[in-house]
PDB file of C-alpha atoms in Angstrom:
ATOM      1  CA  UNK A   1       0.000   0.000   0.000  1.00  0.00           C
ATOM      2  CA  UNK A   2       1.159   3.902  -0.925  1.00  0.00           C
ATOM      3  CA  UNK A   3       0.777   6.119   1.607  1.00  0.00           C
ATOM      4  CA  UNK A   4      -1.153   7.936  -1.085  1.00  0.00           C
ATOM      5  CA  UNK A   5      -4.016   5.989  -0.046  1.00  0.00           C
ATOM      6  CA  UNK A   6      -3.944   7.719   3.317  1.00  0.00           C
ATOM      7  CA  UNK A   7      -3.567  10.992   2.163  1.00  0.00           C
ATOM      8  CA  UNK A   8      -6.966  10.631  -0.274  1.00  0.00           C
ATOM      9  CA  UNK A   9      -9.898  12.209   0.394  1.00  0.00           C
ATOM     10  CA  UNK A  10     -11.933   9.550   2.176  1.00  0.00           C
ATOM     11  CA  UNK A  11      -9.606   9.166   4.669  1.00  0.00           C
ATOM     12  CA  UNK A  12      -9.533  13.893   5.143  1.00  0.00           C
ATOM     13  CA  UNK A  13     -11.252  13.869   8.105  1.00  0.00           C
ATOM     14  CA  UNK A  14      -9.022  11.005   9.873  1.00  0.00           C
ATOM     15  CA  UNK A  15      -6.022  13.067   9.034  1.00  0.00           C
ATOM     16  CA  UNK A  16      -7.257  15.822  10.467  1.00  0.00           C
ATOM     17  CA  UNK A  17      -8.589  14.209  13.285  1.00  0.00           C
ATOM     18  CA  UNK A  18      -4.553  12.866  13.478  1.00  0.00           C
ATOM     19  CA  UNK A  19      -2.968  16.380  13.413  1.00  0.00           C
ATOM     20  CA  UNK A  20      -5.556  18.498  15.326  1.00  0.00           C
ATOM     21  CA  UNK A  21      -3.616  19.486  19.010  1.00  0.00           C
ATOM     22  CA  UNK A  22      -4.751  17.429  21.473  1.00  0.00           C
ATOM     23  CA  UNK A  23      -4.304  17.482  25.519  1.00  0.00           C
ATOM     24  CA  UNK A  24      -4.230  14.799  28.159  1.00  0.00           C
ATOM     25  CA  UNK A  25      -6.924  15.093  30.803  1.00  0.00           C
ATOM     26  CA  UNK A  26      -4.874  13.557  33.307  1.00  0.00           C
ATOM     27  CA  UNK A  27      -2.086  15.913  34.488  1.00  0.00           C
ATOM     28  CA  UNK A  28       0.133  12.428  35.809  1.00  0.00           C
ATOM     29  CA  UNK A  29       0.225   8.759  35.513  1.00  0.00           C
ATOM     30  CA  UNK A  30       2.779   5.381  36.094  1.00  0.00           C
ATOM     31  CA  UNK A  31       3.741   4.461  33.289  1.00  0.00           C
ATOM     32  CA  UNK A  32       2.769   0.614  33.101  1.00  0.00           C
ATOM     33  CA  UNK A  33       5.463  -2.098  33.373  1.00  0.00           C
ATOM     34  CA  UNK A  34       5.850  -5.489  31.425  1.00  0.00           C
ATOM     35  CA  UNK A  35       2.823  -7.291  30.749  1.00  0.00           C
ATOM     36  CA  UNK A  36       0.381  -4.343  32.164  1.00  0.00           C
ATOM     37  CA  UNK A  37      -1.582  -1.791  30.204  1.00  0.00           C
ATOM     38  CA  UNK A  38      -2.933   1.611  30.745  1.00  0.00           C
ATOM     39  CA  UNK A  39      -5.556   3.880  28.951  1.00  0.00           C
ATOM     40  CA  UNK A  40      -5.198   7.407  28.553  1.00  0.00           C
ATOM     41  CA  UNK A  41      -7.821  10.157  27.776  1.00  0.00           C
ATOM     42  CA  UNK A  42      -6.986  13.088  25.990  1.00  0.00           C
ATOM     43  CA  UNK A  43      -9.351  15.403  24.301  1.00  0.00           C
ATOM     44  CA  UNK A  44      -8.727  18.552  21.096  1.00  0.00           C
ATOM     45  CA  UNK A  45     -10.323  22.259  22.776  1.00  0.00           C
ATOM     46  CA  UNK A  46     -10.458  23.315  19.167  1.00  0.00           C
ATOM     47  CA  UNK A  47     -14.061  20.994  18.127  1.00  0.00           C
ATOM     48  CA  UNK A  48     -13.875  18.886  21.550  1.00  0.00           C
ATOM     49  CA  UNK A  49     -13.098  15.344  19.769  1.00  0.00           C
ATOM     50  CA  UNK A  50     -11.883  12.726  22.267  1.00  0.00           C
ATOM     51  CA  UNK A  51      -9.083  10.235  21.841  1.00  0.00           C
ATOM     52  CA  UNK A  52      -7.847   7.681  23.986  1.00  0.00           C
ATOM     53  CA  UNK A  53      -4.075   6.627  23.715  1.00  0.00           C
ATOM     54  CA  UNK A  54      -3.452   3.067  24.804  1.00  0.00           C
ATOM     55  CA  UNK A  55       0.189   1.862  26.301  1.00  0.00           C
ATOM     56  CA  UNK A  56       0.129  -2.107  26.256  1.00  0.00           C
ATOM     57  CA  UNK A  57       3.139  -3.723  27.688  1.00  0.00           C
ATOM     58  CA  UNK A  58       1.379  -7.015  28.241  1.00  0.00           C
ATOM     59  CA  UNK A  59       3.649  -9.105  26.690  1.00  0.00           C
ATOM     60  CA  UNK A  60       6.220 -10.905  28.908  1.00  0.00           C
ATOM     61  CA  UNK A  61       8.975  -9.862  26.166  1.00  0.00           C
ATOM     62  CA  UNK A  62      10.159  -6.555  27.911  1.00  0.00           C
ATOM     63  CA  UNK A  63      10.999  -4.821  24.785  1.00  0.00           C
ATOM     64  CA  UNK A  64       7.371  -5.103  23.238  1.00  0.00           C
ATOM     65  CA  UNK A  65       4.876  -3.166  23.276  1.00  0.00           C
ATOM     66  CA  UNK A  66       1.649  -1.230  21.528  1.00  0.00           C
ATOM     67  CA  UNK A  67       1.101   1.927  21.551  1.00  0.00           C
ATOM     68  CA  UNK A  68      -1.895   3.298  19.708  1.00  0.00           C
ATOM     69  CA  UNK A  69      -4.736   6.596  19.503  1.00  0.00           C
ATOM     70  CA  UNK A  70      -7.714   6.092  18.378  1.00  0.00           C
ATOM     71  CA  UNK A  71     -10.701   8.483  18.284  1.00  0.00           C
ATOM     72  CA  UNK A  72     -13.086   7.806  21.378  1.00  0.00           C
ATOM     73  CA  UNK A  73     -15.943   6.586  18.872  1.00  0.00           C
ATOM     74  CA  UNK A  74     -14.492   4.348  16.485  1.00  0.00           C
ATOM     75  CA  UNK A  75     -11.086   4.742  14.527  1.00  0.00           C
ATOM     76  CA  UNK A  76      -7.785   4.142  15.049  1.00  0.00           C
ATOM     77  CA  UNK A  77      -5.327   6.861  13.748  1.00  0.00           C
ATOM     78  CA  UNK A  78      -2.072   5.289  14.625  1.00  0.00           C
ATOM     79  CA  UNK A  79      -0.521   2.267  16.032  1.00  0.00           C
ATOM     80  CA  UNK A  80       3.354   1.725  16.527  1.00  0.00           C
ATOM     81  CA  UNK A  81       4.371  -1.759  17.149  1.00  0.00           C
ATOM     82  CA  UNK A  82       7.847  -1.860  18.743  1.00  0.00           C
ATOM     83  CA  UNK A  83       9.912  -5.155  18.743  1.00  0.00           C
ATOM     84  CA  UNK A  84       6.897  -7.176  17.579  1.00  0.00           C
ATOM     85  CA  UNK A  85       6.619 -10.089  15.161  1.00  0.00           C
ATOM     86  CA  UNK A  86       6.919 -10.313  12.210  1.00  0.00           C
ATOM     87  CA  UNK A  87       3.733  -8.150  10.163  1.00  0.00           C
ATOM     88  CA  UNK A  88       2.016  -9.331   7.056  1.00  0.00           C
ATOM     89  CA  UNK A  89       0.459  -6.731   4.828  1.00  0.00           C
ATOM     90  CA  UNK A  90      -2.849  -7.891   3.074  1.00  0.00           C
ATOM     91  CA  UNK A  91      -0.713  -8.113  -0.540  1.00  0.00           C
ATOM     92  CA  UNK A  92       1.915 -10.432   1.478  1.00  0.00           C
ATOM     93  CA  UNK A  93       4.651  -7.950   2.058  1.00  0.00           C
ATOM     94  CA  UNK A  94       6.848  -8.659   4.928  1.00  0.00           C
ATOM     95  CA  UNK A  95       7.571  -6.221   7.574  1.00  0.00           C
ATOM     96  CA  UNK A  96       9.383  -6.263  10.057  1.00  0.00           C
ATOM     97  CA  UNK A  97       8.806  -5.594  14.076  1.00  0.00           C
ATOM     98  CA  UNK A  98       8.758  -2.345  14.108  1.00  0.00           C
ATOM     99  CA  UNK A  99       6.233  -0.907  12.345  1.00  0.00           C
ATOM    100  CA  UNK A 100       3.343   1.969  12.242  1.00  0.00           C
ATOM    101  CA  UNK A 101      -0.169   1.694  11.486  1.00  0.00           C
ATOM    102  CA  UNK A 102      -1.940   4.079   9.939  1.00  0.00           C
ATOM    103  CA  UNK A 103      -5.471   4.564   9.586  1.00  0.00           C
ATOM    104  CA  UNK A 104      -7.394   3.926   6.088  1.00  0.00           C
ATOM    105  CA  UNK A 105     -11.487   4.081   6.123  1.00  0.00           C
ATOM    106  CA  UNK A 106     -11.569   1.458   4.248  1.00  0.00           C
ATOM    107  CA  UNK A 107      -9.371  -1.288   6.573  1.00  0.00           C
ATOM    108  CA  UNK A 108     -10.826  -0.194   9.749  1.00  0.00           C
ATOM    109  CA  UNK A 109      -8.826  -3.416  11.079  1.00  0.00           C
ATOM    110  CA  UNK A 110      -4.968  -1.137  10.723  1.00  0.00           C
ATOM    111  CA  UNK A 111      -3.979  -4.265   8.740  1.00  0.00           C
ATOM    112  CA  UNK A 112      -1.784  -2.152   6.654  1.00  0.00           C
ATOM    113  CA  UNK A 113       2.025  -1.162   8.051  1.00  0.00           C
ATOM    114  CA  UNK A 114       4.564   0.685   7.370  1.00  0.00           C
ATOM    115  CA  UNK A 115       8.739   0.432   8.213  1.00  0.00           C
ATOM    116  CA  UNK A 116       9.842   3.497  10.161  1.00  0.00           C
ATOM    117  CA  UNK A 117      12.685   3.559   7.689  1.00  0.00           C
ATOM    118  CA  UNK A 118       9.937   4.142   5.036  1.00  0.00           C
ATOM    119  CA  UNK A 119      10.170   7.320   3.379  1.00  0.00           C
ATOM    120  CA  UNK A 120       6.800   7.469   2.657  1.00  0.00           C
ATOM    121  CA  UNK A 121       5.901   8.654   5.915  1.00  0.00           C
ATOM    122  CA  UNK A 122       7.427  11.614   5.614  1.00  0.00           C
ATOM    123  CA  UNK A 123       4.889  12.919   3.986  1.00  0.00           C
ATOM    124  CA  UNK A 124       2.276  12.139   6.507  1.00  0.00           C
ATOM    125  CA  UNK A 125       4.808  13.308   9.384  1.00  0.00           C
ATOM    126  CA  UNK A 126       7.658  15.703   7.968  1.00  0.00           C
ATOM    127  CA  UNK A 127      10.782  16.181   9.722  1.00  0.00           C
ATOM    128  CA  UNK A 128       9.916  13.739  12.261  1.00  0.00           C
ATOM    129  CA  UNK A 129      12.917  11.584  12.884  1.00  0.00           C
ATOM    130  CA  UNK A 130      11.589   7.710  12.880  1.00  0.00           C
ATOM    131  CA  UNK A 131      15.318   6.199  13.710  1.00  0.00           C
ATOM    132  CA  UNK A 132      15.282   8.072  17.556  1.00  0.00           C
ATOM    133  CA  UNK A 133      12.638   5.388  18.191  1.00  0.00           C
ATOM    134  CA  UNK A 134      14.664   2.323  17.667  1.00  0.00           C
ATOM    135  CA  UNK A 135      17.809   4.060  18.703  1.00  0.00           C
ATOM    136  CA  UNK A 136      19.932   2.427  21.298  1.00  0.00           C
ATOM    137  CA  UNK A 137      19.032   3.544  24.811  1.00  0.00           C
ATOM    138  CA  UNK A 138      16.054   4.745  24.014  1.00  0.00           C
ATOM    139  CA  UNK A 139      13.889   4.288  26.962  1.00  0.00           C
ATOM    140  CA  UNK A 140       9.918   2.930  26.749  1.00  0.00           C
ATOM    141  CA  UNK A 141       8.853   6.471  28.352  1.00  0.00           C
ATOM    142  CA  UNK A 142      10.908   8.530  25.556  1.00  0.00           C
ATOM    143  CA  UNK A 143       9.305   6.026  23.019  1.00  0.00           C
ATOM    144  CA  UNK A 144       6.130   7.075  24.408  1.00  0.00           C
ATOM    145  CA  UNK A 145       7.013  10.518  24.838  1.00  0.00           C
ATOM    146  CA  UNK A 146       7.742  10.386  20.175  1.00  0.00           C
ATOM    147  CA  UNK A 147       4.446   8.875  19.802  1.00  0.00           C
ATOM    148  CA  UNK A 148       3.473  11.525  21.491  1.00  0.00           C
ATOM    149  CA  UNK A 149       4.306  14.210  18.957  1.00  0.00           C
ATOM    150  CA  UNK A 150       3.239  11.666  15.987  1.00  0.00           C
ATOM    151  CA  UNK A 151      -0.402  11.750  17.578  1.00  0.00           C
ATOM    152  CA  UNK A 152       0.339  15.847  18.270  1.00  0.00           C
ATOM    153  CA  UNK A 153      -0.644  15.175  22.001  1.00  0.00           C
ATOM    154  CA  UNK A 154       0.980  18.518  23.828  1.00  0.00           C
ATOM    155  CA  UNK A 155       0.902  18.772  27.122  1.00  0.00           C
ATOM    156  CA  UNK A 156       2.785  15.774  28.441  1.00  0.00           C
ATOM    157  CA  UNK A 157       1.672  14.698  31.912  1.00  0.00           C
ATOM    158  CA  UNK A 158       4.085  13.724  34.104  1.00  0.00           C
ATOM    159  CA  UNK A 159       4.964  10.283  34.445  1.00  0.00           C
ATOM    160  CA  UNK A 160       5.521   8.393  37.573  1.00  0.00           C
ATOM    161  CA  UNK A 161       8.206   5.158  37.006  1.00  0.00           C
ATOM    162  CA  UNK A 162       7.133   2.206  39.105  1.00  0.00           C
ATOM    163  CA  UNK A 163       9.990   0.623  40.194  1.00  0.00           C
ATOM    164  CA  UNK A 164      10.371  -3.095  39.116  1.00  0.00           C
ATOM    165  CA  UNK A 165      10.636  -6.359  41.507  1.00  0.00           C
ATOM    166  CA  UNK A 166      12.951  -8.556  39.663  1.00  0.00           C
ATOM    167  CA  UNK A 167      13.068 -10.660  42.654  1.00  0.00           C
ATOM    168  CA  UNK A 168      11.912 -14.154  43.229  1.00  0.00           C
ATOM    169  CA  UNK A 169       9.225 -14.758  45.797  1.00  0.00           C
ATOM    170  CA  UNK A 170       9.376 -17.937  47.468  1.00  0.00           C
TER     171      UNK A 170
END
């Protein structure tokens, strides 16, 4: 798939919907450990649409994880799959474990994905730097923080790290 089938008309309103400002109602939060999950509300002041921003660490793989927006109603604007397996697109392209989703009306299931070393989706986000995802030493938080700024969700709470028991309880 092209990202030219994003950027088409039917899909205008989910790209704006994507790029409108949008604020978290919460003003703090823990950010969930491995194989927990959180929700978070945020809502656009300009026309009062509300999103919720998902953060799934469920998987007992510490590295992997989901993070997605969707509007409140229905669609899902963006999903970033970090150290995942292996994605299939719908015409049987490989790609690999990381990988974004973007919204098309017509897949409503975000089977389509995209590389972040894909060029194309520079044109749906320009200038944003895919690589400091997947850079070494880039924490889950400063992952989430990126996202963040693909989804244009200003006004980062602040985020609480709960420590984690690596220990054995007998």
């Amino acid at each position: 798939m092209s990202i030219e089938s994003v950027l088409n008309e039917d899909n205008a309103l989910l790209l704006e919907m994507l790029r409108e400002d949008k604020n978290f109602i919460d003003t703090s939060f823990t950010f969930p450990n491995q194989e927990k999950e959180l929700q978070l509300e945020l809502v656009s002041w300009s026309n009062r649409n509300r999103y919720i921003l998902y953060i799934n660490r469920k998987s007992k793989i510490k590295t992997r994880y989901t993070l997605q927006t969707k509007h409140r109603e229905s669609y899902i604007l963006l999903r970033l799959d970090l150290d995942n397996k292996t994605h299939r697109n719908p015409d049987g392209q490989k790609i690999g474990g990381n990988h974004l989703h973007i919204f098309d009306r017509d897949d409503m299931t975000g089977s389509w994905a995209f590389e972040l070393d894909d060029a194309q989706l520079n044109e749906v986000f320009p200038g944003f730097d895919f690589s400091e995802i997947t850079k070494n030493g880039t924490t889950p938080i400063e992952q989430f923080r990126l996202f963040c700024t693909l989804c244009n969700a200003t006004n980062l709470p602040s985020i609480n790290e709960q420590p984690v028991n690596d220990t054995l309880d007998f």
